[in-house]
Short mmCIF file of N, CA and C in Angstrom, two decimals:
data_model
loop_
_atom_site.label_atom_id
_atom_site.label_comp_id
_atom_site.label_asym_id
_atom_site.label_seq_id
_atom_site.Cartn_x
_atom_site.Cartn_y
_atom_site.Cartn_z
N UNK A 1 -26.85 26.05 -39.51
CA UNK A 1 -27.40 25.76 -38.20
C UNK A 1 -28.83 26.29 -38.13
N UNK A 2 -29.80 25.87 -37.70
CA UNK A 2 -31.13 25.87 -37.30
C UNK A 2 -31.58 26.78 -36.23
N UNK A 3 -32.49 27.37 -36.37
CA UNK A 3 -32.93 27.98 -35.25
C UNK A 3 -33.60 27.46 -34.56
N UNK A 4 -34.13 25.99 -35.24
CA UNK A 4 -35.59 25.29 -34.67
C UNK A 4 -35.48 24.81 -33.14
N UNK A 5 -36.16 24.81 -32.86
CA UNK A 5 -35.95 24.07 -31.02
C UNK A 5 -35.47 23.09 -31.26
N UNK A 6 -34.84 22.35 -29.93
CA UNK A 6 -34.22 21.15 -30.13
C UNK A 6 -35.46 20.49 -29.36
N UNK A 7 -35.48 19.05 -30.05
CA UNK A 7 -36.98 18.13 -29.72
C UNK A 7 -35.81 17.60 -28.13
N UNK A 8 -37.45 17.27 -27.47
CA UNK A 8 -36.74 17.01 -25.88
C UNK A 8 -35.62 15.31 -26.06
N UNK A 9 -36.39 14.38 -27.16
CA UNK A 9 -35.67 13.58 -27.50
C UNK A 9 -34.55 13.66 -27.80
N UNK A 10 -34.01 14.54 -28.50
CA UNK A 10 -32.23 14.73 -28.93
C UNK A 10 -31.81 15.12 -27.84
N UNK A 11 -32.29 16.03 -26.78
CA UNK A 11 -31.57 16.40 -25.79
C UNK A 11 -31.47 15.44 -24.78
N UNK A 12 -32.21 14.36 -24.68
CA UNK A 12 -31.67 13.06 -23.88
C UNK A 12 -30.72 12.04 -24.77
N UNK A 13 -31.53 11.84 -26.02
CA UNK A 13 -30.15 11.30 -26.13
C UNK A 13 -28.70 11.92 -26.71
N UNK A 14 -28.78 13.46 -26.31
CA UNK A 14 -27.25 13.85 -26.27
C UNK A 14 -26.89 13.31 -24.93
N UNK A 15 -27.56 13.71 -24.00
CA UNK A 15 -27.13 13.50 -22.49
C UNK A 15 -26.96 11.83 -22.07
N UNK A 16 -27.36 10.83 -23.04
CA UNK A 16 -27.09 9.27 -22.55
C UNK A 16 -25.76 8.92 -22.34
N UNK A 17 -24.69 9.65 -22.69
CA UNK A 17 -23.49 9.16 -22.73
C UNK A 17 -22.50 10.11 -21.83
N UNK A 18 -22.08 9.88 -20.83
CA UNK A 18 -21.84 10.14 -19.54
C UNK A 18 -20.09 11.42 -20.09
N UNK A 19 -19.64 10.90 -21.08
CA UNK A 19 -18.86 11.75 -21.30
C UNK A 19 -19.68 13.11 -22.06
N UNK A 20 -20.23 12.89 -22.75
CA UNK A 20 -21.19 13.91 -23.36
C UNK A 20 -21.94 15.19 -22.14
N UNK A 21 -22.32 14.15 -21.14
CA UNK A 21 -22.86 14.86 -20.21
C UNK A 21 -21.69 15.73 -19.62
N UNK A 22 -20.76 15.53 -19.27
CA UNK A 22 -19.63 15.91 -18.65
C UNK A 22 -19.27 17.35 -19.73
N UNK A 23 -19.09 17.08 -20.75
CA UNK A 23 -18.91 17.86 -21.80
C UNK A 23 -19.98 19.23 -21.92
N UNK A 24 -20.82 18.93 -21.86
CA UNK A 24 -22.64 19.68 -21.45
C UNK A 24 -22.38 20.48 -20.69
N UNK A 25 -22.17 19.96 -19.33
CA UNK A 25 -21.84 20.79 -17.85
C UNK A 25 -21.06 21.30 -17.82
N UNK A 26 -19.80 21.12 -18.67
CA UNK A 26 -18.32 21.74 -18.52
C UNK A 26 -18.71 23.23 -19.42
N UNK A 27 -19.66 23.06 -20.53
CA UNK A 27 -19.64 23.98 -21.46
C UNK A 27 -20.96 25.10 -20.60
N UNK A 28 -21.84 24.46 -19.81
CA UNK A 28 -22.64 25.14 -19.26
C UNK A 28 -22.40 26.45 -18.26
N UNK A 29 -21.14 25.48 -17.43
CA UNK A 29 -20.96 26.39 -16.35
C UNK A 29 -19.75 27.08 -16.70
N UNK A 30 -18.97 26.75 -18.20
CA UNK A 30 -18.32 28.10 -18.18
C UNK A 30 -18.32 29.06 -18.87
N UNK A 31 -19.54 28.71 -20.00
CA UNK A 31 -20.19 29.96 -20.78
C UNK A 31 -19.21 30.06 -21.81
N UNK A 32 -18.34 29.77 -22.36
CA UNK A 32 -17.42 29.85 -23.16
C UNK A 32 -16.79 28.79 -24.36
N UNK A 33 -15.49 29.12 -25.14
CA UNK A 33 -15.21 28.05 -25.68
C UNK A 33 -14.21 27.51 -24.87
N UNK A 34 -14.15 26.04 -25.10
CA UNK A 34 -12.85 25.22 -24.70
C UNK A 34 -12.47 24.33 -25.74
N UNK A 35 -11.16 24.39 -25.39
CA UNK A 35 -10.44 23.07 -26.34
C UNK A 35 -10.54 22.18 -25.70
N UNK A 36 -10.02 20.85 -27.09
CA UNK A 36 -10.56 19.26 -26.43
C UNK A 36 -9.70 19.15 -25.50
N UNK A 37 -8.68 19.62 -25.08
CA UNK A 37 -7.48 19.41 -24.21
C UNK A 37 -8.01 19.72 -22.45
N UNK A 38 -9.08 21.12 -22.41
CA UNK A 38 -10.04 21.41 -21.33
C UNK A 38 -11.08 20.40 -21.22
N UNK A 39 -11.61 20.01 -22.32
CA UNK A 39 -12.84 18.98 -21.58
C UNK A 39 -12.23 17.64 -21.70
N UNK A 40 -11.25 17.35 -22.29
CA UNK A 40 -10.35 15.53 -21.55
C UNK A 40 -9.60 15.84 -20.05
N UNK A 41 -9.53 17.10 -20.00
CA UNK A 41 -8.44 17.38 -18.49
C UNK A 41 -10.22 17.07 -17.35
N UNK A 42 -11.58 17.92 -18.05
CA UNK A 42 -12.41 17.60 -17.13
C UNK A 42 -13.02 16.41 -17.28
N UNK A 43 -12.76 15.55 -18.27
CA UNK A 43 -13.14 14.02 -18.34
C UNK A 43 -12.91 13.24 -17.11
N UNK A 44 -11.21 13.63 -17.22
CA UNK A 44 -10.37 12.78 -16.23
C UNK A 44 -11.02 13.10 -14.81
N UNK A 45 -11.00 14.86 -14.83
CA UNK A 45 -11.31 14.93 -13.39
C UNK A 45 -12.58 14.36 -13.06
N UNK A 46 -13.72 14.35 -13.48
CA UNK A 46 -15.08 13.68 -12.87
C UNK A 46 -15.00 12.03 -13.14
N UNK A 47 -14.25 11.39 -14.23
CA UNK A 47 -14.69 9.89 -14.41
C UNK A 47 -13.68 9.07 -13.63
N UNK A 48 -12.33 9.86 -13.76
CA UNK A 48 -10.99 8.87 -12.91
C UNK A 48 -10.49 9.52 -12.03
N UNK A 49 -10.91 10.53 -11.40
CA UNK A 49 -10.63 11.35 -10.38
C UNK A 49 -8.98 11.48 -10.35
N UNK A 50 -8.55 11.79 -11.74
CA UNK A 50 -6.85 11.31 -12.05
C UNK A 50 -6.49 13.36 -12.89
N UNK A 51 -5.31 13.27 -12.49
CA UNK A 51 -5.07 14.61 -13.33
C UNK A 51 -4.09 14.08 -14.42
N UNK A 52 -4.34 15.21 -15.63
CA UNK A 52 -3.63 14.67 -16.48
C UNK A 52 -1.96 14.35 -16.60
N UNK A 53 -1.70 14.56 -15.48
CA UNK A 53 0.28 14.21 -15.07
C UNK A 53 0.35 12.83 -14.89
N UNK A 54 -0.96 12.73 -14.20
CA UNK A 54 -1.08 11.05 -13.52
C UNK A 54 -1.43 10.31 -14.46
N UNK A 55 -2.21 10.58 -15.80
CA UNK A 55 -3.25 9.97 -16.75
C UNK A 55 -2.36 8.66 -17.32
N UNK A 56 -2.83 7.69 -17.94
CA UNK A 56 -1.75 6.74 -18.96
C UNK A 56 -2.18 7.34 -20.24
N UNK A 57 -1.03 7.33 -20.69
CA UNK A 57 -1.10 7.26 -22.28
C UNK A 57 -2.40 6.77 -22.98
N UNK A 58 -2.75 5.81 -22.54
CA UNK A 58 -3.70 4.59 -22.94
C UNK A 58 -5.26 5.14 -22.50
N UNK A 59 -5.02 6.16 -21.24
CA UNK A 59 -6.80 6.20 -20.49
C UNK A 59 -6.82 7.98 -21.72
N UNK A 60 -5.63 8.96 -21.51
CA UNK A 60 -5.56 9.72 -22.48
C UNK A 60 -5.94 9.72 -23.72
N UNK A 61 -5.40 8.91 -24.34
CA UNK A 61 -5.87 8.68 -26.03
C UNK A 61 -7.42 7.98 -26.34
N UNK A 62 -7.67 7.07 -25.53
CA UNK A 62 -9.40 6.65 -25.15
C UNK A 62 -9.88 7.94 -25.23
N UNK A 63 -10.35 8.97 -24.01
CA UNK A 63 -10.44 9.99 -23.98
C UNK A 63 -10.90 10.81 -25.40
N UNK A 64 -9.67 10.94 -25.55
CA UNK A 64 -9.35 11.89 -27.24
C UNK A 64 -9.94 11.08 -28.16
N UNK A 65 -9.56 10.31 -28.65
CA UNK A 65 -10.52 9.43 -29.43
C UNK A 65 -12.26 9.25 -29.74
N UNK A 66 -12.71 9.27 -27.93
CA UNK A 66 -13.84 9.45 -27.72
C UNK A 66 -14.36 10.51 -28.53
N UNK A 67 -13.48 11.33 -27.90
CA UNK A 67 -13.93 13.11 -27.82
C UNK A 67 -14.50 13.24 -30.08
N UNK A 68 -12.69 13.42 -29.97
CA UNK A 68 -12.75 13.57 -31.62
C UNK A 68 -13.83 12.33 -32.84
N UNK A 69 -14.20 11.33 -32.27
CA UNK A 69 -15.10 10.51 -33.46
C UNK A 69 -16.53 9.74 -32.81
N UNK A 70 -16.73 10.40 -31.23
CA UNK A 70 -17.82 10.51 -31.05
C UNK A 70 -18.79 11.82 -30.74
N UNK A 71 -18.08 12.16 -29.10
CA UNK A 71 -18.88 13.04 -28.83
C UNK A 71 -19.27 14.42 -29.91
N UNK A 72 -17.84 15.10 -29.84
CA UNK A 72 -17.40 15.98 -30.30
C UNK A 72 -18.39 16.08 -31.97
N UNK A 73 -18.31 14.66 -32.84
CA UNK A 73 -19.59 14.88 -34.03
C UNK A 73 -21.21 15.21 -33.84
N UNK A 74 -21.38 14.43 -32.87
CA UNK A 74 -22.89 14.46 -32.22
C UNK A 74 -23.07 15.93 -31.95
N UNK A 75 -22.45 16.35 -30.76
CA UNK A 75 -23.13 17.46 -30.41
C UNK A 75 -23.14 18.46 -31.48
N UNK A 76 -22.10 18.14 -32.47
CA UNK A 76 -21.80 19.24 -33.66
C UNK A 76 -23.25 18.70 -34.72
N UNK A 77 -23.05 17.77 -34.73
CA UNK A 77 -24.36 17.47 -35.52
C UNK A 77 -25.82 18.02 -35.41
N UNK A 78 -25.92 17.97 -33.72
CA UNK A 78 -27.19 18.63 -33.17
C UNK A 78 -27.37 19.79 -32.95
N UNK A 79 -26.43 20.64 -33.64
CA UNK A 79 -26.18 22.01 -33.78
C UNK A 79 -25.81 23.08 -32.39
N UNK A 80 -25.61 22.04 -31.08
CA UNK A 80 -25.18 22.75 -30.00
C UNK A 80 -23.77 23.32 -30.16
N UNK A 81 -23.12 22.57 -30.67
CA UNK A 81 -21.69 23.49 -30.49
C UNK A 81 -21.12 23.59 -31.99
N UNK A 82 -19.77 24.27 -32.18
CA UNK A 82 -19.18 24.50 -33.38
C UNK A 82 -18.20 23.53 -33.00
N UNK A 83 -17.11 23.23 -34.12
CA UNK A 83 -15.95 22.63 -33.60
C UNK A 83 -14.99 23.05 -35.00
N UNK A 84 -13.77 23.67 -34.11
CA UNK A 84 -12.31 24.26 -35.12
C UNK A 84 -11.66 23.25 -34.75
N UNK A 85 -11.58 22.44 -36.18
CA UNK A 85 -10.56 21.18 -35.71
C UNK A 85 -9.05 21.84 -35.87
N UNK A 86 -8.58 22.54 -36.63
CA UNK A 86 -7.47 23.47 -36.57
C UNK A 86 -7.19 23.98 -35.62
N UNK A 87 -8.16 24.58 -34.53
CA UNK A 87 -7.82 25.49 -33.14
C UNK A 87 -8.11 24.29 -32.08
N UNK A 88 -8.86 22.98 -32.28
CA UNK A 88 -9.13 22.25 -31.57
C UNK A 88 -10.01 22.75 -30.56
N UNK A 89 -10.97 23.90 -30.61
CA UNK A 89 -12.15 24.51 -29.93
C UNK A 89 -13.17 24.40 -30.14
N UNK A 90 -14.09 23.72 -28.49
CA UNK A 90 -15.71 23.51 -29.18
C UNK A 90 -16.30 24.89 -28.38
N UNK A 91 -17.32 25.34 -29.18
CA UNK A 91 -17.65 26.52 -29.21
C UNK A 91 -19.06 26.47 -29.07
N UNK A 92 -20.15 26.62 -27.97
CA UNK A 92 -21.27 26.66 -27.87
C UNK A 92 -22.44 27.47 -28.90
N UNK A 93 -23.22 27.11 -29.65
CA UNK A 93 -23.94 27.83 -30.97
C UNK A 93 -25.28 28.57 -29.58
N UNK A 94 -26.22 29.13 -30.18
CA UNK A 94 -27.04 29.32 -29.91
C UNK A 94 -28.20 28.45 -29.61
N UNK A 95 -28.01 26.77 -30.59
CA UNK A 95 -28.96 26.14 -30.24
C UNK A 95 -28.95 25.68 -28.79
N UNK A 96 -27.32 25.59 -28.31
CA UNK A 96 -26.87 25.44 -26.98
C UNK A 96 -27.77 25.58 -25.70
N UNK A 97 -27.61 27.40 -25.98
CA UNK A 97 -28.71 27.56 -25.04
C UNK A 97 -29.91 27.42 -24.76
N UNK A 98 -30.62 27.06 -25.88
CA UNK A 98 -31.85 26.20 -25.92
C UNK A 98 -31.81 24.73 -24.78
N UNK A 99 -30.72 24.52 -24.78
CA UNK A 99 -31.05 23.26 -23.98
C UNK A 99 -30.87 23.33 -22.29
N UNK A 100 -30.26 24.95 -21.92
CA UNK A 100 -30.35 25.29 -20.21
C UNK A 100 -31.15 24.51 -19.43
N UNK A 101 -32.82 24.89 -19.94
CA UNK A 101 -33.74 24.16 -18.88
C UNK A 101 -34.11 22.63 -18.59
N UNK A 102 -33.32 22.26 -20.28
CA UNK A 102 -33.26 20.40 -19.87
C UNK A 102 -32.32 19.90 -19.25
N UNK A 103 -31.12 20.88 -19.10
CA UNK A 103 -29.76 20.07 -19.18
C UNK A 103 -29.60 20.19 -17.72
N UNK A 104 -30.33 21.15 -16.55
CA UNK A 104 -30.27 21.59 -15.44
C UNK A 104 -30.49 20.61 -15.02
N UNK A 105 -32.50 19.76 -15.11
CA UNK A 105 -32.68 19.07 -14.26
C UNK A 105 -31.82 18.05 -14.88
N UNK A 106 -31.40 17.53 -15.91
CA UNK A 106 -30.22 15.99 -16.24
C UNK A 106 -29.54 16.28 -15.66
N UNK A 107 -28.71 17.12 -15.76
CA UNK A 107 -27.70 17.32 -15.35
C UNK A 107 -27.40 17.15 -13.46
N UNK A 108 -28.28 18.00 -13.39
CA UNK A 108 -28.34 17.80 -11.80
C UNK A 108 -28.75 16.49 -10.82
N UNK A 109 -29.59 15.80 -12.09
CA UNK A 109 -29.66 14.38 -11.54
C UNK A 109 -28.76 13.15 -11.24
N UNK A 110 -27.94 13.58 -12.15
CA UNK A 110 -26.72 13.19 -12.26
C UNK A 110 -25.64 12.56 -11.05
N UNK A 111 -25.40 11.89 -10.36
CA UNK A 111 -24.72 11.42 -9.13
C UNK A 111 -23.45 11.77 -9.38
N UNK A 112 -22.70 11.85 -10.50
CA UNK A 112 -21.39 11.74 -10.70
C UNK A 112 -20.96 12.99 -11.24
N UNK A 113 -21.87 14.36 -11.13
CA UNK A 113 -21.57 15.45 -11.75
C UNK A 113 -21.97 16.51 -10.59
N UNK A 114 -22.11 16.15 -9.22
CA UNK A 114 -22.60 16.87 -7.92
C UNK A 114 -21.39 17.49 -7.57
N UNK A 115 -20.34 17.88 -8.29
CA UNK A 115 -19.23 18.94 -8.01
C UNK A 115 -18.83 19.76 -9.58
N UNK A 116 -18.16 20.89 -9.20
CA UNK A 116 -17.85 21.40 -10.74
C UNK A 116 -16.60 20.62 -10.76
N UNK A 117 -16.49 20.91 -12.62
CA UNK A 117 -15.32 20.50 -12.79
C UNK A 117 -14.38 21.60 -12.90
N UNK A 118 -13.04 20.87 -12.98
CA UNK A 118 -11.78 21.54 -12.56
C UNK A 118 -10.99 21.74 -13.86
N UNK A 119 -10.85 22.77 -14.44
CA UNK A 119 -10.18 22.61 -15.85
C UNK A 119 -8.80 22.90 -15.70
#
């Protein structure tokens, strides 16, 4: 992993993809690691306003799918987070916090992310 800054370009296009963003904010505001099981429970809550009792099988595994062979590589790629596919935990790196002061104003611009999420 890199110490180098992250160029303002990677940090938008981490943030173009609305689950990614969700993922961003979830990891922002709780300072910690979560498993993919915490950020698909906060998928659901900001995109289908559905909890996971209510979820289908079908909107669930989308979800996971997403998570595990998109998002989840990218951000690992861009050196923001770690990922234990064994513990199933993404784990914020240091380059992470490099991205606070971009991810505030995206983030906050955001229409569909104007509440926290609920893990």
């Amino acid at each position: 992993m890199s110490e180098n800054p992250i160029a303002f370009d990677t940090v938008l296009d981490l943030c173009r993809d609305q689950h990614r963003r969700i993922v961003l904010a979830t990891l922002t505001e709780e300072q910690r690691s979560l498993t993919v099981n915490d950020l698909q429970r906060t998928i659901l809550n900001y995109n289908h306003h559905t909890p996971v009792t209510e979820a289908s099988e079908e909107m669930l595994l989308e979800i996971q799918l997403s998570l595990h062979h998109t998002h989840i590589p990218k951000l690992e790629s861009a050196g923001v987070i770690e990922y234990d596919s064994e513990r199933q935990l993404v784990k914020p790196t240091k380059q992470f916090d490099q991205l606070h002061p971009h991810l505030s104003a995206i983030l906050g611009a955001d229409p569909e992310l104007d509440g926290p999420g609920e893990l």
